mmCIF file of C-alpha atoms in Angstrom:
data_model
loop_
_atom_site.group_PDB
_atom_site.id
_atom_site.type_symbol
_atom_site.label_atom_id
_atom_site.label_comp_id
_atom_site.label_asym_id
_atom_site.label_seq_id
_atom_site.Cartn_x
_atom_site.Cartn_y
_atom_site.Cartn_z
ATOM 1 C CA MET A 29 -76.130 118.542 41.114
ATOM 2 C CA ILE A 30 -75.537 121.869 42.856
ATOM 3 C CA ASP A 31 -76.695 124.876 40.838
ATOM 4 C CA HIS A 32 -74.829 127.846 42.275
ATOM 5 C CA ALA A 33 -76.639 130.325 39.992
ATOM 6 C CA HIS A 34 -80.008 129.100 41.239
ATOM 7 C CA ASP A 35 -78.798 129.356 44.828
ATOM 8 C CA LEU A 36 -77.565 132.912 44.301
ATOM 9 C CA VAL A 37 -81.077 133.891 43.223
ATOM 10 C CA SER A 38 -82.441 132.238 46.376
ATOM 11 C CA VAL A 39 -79.925 134.158 48.487
ATOM 12 C CA ARG A 40 -81.106 137.456 46.997
ATOM 13 C CA GLU A 41 -84.739 136.575 47.679
ATOM 14 C CA ALA A 42 -84.007 135.495 51.252
ATOM 15 C CA THR A 43 -81.979 138.658 51.867
ATOM 16 C CA ASP A 44 -84.821 140.803 50.565
ATOM 17 C CA ARG A 45 -87.224 139.049 52.960
ATOM 18 C CA LEU A 46 -84.845 139.670 55.831
ATOM 19 C CA LEU A 47 -84.352 143.339 54.988
ATOM 20 C CA SER A 48 -88.098 143.867 54.716
ATOM 21 C CA ALA A 49 -88.728 142.081 58.007
ATOM 22 C CA THR A 50 -86.159 144.163 59.888
ATOM 23 C CA ALA A 51 -87.101 147.518 58.343
ATOM 24 C CA GLU A 52 -89.274 148.566 61.284
ATOM 25 C CA LEU A 53 -87.119 147.273 64.122
ATOM 26 C CA ASP A 54 -86.004 150.081 66.416
ATOM 27 C CA ALA A 55 -82.971 150.233 68.691
ATOM 28 C CA ALA A 56 -84.790 148.552 71.578
ATOM 29 C CA ALA A 57 -85.910 145.688 69.361
ATOM 30 C CA LEU A 58 -82.384 145.141 68.057
ATOM 31 C CA ALA A 59 -80.977 145.190 71.580
ATOM 32 C CA ALA A 60 -83.491 142.559 72.732
ATOM 33 C CA PRO A 61 -82.361 138.928 72.987
ATOM 34 C CA SER A 62 -82.472 136.749 69.903
ATOM 35 C CA ARG A 63 -83.152 133.022 70.103
ATOM 36 C CA LEU A 64 -79.404 132.353 70.125
ATOM 37 C CA PRO A 65 -77.985 132.190 73.673
ATOM 38 C CA GLY A 66 -76.001 135.294 74.554
ATOM 39 C CA TRP A 67 -76.781 137.123 71.330
ATOM 40 C CA SER A 68 -79.080 140.077 70.801
ATOM 41 C CA ARG A 69 -80.823 140.610 67.479
ATOM 42 C CA GLY A 70 -78.080 143.118 66.762
ATOM 43 C CA HIS A 71 -75.503 140.354 67.159
ATOM 44 C CA VAL A 72 -77.364 138.215 64.629
ATOM 45 C CA LEU A 73 -77.491 140.998 62.037
ATOM 46 C CA ALA A 74 -73.852 141.913 62.631
ATOM 47 C CA HIS A 75 -72.873 138.278 62.170
ATOM 48 C CA LEU A 76 -74.773 138.089 58.882
ATOM 49 C CA SER A 77 -73.017 141.187 57.565
ATOM 50 C CA ARG A 78 -69.574 139.960 58.542
ATOM 51 C CA ASN A 79 -70.339 136.490 57.165
ATOM 52 C CA ALA A 80 -71.123 138.013 53.766
ATOM 53 C CA ASP A 81 -67.767 139.802 53.762
ATOM 54 C CA ALA A 82 -66.058 136.608 54.908
ATOM 55 C CA LEU A 83 -67.502 134.723 51.940
ATOM 56 C CA VAL A 84 -66.220 137.454 49.632
ATOM 57 C CA ASN A 85 -62.795 136.687 51.079
ATOM 58 C CA VAL A 86 -63.248 132.996 50.302
ATOM 59 C CA LEU A 87 -64.399 133.656 46.737
ATOM 60 C CA GLN A 88 -61.382 135.884 46.154
ATOM 61 C CA GLY A 89 -58.876 133.431 47.589
ATOM 62 C CA ARG A 90 -58.250 135.011 50.991
ATOM 63 C CA PRO A 91 -58.747 133.463 54.439
ATOM 64 C CA MET A 92 -62.387 133.569 55.487
ATOM 65 C CA TYR A 93 -61.551 135.345 58.769
ATOM 66 C CA ALA A 94 -58.239 136.639 60.066
ATOM 67 C CA ASP A 95 -58.837 134.442 63.127
ATOM 68 C CA GLY A 96 -61.625 133.425 65.475
ATOM 69 C CA GLU A 97 -60.915 136.219 67.918
ATOM 70 C CA THR A 98 -61.202 138.867 65.219
ATOM 71 C CA ARG A 99 -64.474 137.373 63.993
ATOM 72 C CA ASP A 100 -65.969 137.455 67.479
ATOM 73 C CA ARG A 101 -64.623 140.935 68.204
ATOM 74 C CA ASP A 102 -66.098 142.337 64.992
ATOM 75 C CA ILE A 103 -69.534 140.949 65.838
ATOM 76 C CA GLU A 104 -69.389 142.430 69.332
ATOM 77 C CA ARG A 105 -68.281 145.765 67.896
ATOM 78 C CA ASP A 106 -71.088 145.915 65.345
ATOM 79 C CA ALA A 107 -73.954 144.486 67.412
ATOM 80 C CA PRO A 108 -75.001 147.727 69.205
ATOM 81 C CA ARG A 109 -75.092 149.962 66.133
ATOM 82 C CA PRO A 110 -78.198 152.032 65.342
ATOM 83 C CA PRO A 111 -80.848 150.300 63.205
ATOM 84 C CA ALA A 112 -80.101 152.349 60.083
ATOM 85 C CA GLU A 113 -76.422 151.384 60.235
ATOM 86 C CA GLN A 114 -77.272 147.727 60.763
ATOM 87 C CA ARG A 115 -79.579 147.623 57.755
ATOM 88 C CA ALA A 116 -77.174 149.571 55.543
ATOM 89 C CA ASP A 117 -74.381 147.158 56.435
ATOM 90 C CA LEU A 118 -76.567 144.120 55.881
ATOM 91 C CA SER A 119 -77.630 145.422 52.458
ATOM 92 C CA GLY A 120 -74.162 146.618 51.484
ATOM 93 C CA SER A 121 -72.373 143.428 52.501
ATOM 94 C CA ALA A 122 -74.957 141.366 50.615
ATOM 95 C CA ALA A 123 -74.357 143.484 47.525
ATOM 96 C CA ARG A 124 -70.596 143.002 47.824
ATOM 97 C CA LEU A 125 -71.071 139.243 48.015
ATOM 98 C CA ASP A 126 -73.410 139.282 45.028
ATOM 99 C CA SER A 127 -70.855 141.268 43.038
ATOM 100 C CA ALA A 128 -68.011 138.934 43.972
ATOM 101 C CA ALA A 129 -70.114 135.922 42.979
ATOM 102 C CA ALA A 130 -70.819 137.487 39.573
ATOM 103 C CA ALA A 131 -67.133 137.525 38.619
ATOM 104 C CA PRO A 132 -65.982 134.765 36.222
ATOM 105 C CA ALA A 133 -64.688 131.870 38.305
ATOM 106 C CA ASP A 134 -64.177 128.135 38.453
ATOM 107 C CA TRP A 135 -67.094 127.104 40.630
ATOM 108 C CA SER A 136 -65.833 123.514 40.797
ATOM 109 C CA ARG A 137 -62.683 124.518 42.694
ATOM 110 C CA THR A 138 -62.160 123.616 46.347
ATOM 111 C CA VAL A 139 -62.216 126.490 48.819
ATOM 112 C CA THR A 140 -61.262 126.691 52.494
ATOM 113 C CA LEU A 141 -63.747 127.965 55.054
ATOM 114 C CA ARG A 142 -63.559 128.567 58.793
ATOM 115 C CA ASN A 143 -61.602 126.123 60.976
ATOM 116 C CA GLY A 144 -60.025 124.486 57.948
ATOM 117 C CA VAL A 145 -63.293 123.122 56.534
ATOM 118 C CA THR A 146 -63.127 122.674 52.763
ATOM 119 C CA ASP A 147 -65.927 122.532 50.225
ATOM 120 C CA SER A 148 -66.678 123.116 46.573
ATOM 121 C CA ALA A 149 -67.031 126.785 45.658
ATOM 122 C CA SER A 150 -70.392 125.848 44.149
ATOM 123 C CA ARG A 151 -71.727 125.149 47.657
ATOM 124 C CA LEU A 152 -70.938 128.636 48.972
ATOM 125 C CA PRO A 153 -74.219 130.221 47.810
ATOM 126 C CA PHE A 154 -76.222 127.522 49.589
ATOM 127 C CA ARG A 155 -74.117 127.945 52.715
ATOM 128 C CA ARG A 156 -74.946 131.647 52.631
ATOM 129 C CA LEU A 157 -78.616 130.814 52.116
ATOM 130 C CA VAL A 158 -78.510 128.682 55.273
ATOM 131 C CA GLU A 159 -77.062 131.602 57.210
ATOM 132 C CA VAL A 160 -79.695 134.063 56.012
ATOM 133 C CA GLU A 161 -82.723 131.787 56.360
ATOM 134 C CA LEU A 162 -81.967 130.192 59.719
ATOM 135 C CA HIS A 163 -80.740 133.391 61.333
ATOM 136 C CA HIS A 164 -83.900 135.121 60.125
ATOM 137 C CA VAL A 165 -85.746 132.537 62.207
ATOM 138 C CA ASP A 166 -83.314 133.131 65.092
ATOM 139 C CA LEU A 167 -84.336 136.790 65.265
ATOM 140 C CA GLY A 168 -87.718 135.751 66.680
ATOM 141 C CA ILE A 169 -89.694 138.367 64.759
ATOM 142 C CA GLY A 170 -92.387 136.191 63.217
ATOM 143 C CA TYR A 171 -90.480 134.161 60.606
ATOM 144 C CA GLU A 172 -90.549 130.513 61.654
ATOM 145 C CA LEU A 173 -89.200 127.219 60.380
ATOM 146 C CA GLU A 174 -92.638 126.556 58.903
ATOM 147 C CA ASP A 175 -92.255 129.701 56.774
ATOM 148 C CA LEU A 176 -89.048 128.539 55.101
ATOM 149 C CA PRO A 177 -89.261 127.543 51.406
ATOM 150 C CA GLU A 178 -89.897 123.804 51.031
ATOM 151 C CA GLU A 179 -86.922 123.339 48.710
ATOM 152 C CA PHE A 180 -84.607 124.936 51.235
ATOM 153 C CA VAL A 181 -85.917 122.819 54.110
ATOM 154 C CA ALA A 182 -85.446 119.589 52.140
ATOM 155 C CA ARG A 183 -81.918 120.501 51.084
ATOM 156 C CA GLU A 184 -80.860 121.626 54.558
ATOM 157 C CA ILE A 185 -82.155 118.377 56.080
ATOM 158 C CA GLU A 186 -80.079 116.525 53.475
ATOM 159 C CA PHE A 187 -77.057 118.709 54.232
ATOM 160 C CA LEU A 188 -77.279 118.119 57.990
ATOM 161 C CA ALA A 189 -77.895 114.394 57.541
ATOM 162 C CA GLU A 190 -74.690 114.297 55.508
ATOM 163 C CA ARG A 191 -72.870 116.293 58.166
ATOM 164 C CA PHE A 192 -73.787 113.841 60.941
ATOM 165 C CA ASP A 193 -73.297 110.728 58.788
ATOM 166 C CA GLY A 194 -70.870 108.375 60.516
ATOM 167 C CA HIS A 195 -70.450 110.712 63.487
ATOM 168 C CA PRO A 196 -68.885 108.783 66.396
ATOM 169 C CA ASP A 197 -71.429 110.151 68.884
ATOM 170 C CA VAL A 198 -74.598 109.530 66.850
ATOM 171 C CA VAL A 199 -76.300 106.137 66.531
ATOM 172 C CA ALA A 200 -77.559 104.953 63.143
ATOM 173 C CA THR A 201 -80.647 107.046 62.469
ATOM 174 C CA ARG A 202 -83.316 107.083 59.783
ATOM 175 C CA LEU A 203 -85.024 110.425 59.143
ATOM 176 C CA ALA A 204 -88.563 110.331 57.755
ATOM 177 C CA ASP A 205 -90.553 113.480 57.053
ATOM 178 C CA ASP A 206 -93.801 114.284 55.309
ATOM 179 C CA ARG A 207 -92.205 115.709 52.169
ATOM 180 C CA GLY A 208 -89.151 113.826 51.009
ATOM 181 C CA PRO A 209 -87.352 110.480 50.935
ATOM 182 C CA VAL A 210 -86.136 108.639 54.013
ATOM 183 C CA ARG A 211 -82.574 109.703 54.809
ATOM 184 C CA THR A 212 -79.955 108.031 56.974
ATOM 185 C CA THR A 213 -77.380 109.629 59.238
ATOM 186 C CA GLY A 214 -75.176 108.836 62.216
ATOM 187 C CA GLY A 215 -73.944 105.301 62.589
ATOM 188 C CA GLY A 216 -70.653 105.916 64.368
ATOM 189 C CA ALA A 217 -71.986 105.211 67.854
ATOM 190 C CA GLU A 218 -73.184 101.892 69.216
ATOM 191 C CA GLY A 219 -76.915 101.267 69.236
ATOM 192 C CA GLY A 220 -79.760 101.837 66.876
ATOM 193 C CA PRO A 221 -80.947 101.939 64.303
ATOM 194 C CA VAL A 222 -83.672 104.359 65.333
ATOM 195 C CA THR A 223 -86.216 106.039 63.115
ATOM 196 C CA VAL A 224 -87.138 109.676 63.726
ATOM 197 C CA ARG A 225 -90.405 110.822 62.137
ATOM 198 C CA GLY A 226 -91.995 114.239 61.913
ATOM 199 C CA THR A 227 -92.759 117.171 59.698
ATOM 200 C CA ALA A 228 -89.887 118.565 57.664
ATOM 201 C CA PRO A 229 -89.721 121.808 59.709
ATOM 202 C CA GLU A 230 -89.639 119.863 62.980
ATOM 203 C CA LEU A 231 -86.885 117.586 61.685
ATOM 204 C CA LEU A 232 -84.911 120.601 60.522
ATOM 205 C CA GLY A 233 -85.415 122.292 63.882
ATOM 206 C CA TRP A 234 -84.040 119.267 65.716
ATOM 207 C CA LEU A 235 -81.114 118.682 63.341
ATOM 208 C CA SER A 236 -80.092 122.348 63.454
ATOM 209 C CA GLY A 237 -80.393 122.630 67.241
ATOM 210 C CA ARG A 238 -83.322 125.022 67.080
ATOM 211 C CA ARG A 239 -85.967 122.681 68.525
ATOM 212 C CA ASP A 240 -85.731 119.942 71.127
ATOM 213 C CA GLY A 241 -87.400 117.230 69.075
ATOM 214 C CA ALA A 242 -90.390 116.902 71.421
ATOM 215 C CA ALA A 243 -92.765 116.955 68.448
ATOM 216 C CA LEU A 244 -90.974 114.079 66.721
ATOM 217 C CA LYS A 245 -91.841 110.378 66.966
ATOM 218 C CA VAL A 246 -88.983 107.988 67.614
ATOM 219 C CA GLU A 247 -88.965 104.238 66.957
ATOM 220 C CA GLY A 248 -86.279 101.817 68.109
ATOM 221 C CA GLY A 249 -84.869 103.823 70.985
ATOM 222 C CA PRO A 250 -84.636 107.305 72.474
ATOM 223 C CA LEU A 251 -84.174 110.425 70.382
ATOM 224 C CA PRO A 252 -80.455 110.555 69.530
ATOM 225 C CA ALA A 253 -78.404 113.318 71.121
ATOM 226 C CA LEU A 254 -76.829 115.423 68.411
ATOM 227 C CA PRO A 255 -73.505 117.257 68.825
ATOM 228 C CA PRO A 256 -73.521 121.040 68.392
ATOM 229 C CA LEU A 257 -72.980 122.352 64.889
#
């Protein structure tokens, strides 16, 4: 069962780690490329701030973003800001989200996210946790997949396995790591089944598009090609 209150605590902790890690980054460091193609570190931080505000919109019954063009334009606008402004925005937007999440609400209700995706409101805190944790890694400032909390890694592997389950471009795939149960995903494409084995961080890196899977062992065929998230 999803525990949104527990996940909100995890979001606060992850945000604190991110704020501490970025406290000493100067303008040159923020302008440097992140690990995400075409994005500087400033883009990543701007995206995180605007994502927090977008989730406030969702919690309060408004559209997540006005439209895709506005979302992208806002990130481009905010990416080159001075470090102090970036950190103040990141902290302030996180506080606004925390405040909105503290309001009495029906956490079992269905909410609409970007591109018409729907989910339970109770999953929103975990979705925010994914944004904060993985984009912290994307900054390339010393926080790696191996540094992520074990509980988060296990749950995100489960989440991504669910996301690719039955996908028409992914063969039936068994995921086996060194921490949790064997999971299954894919199955919509011909071929397989294949078994992909590796450490939990390596599996997460492959499933999330952050590693190429070279460190994984594959049985029953080649490493499946995964569609972009």
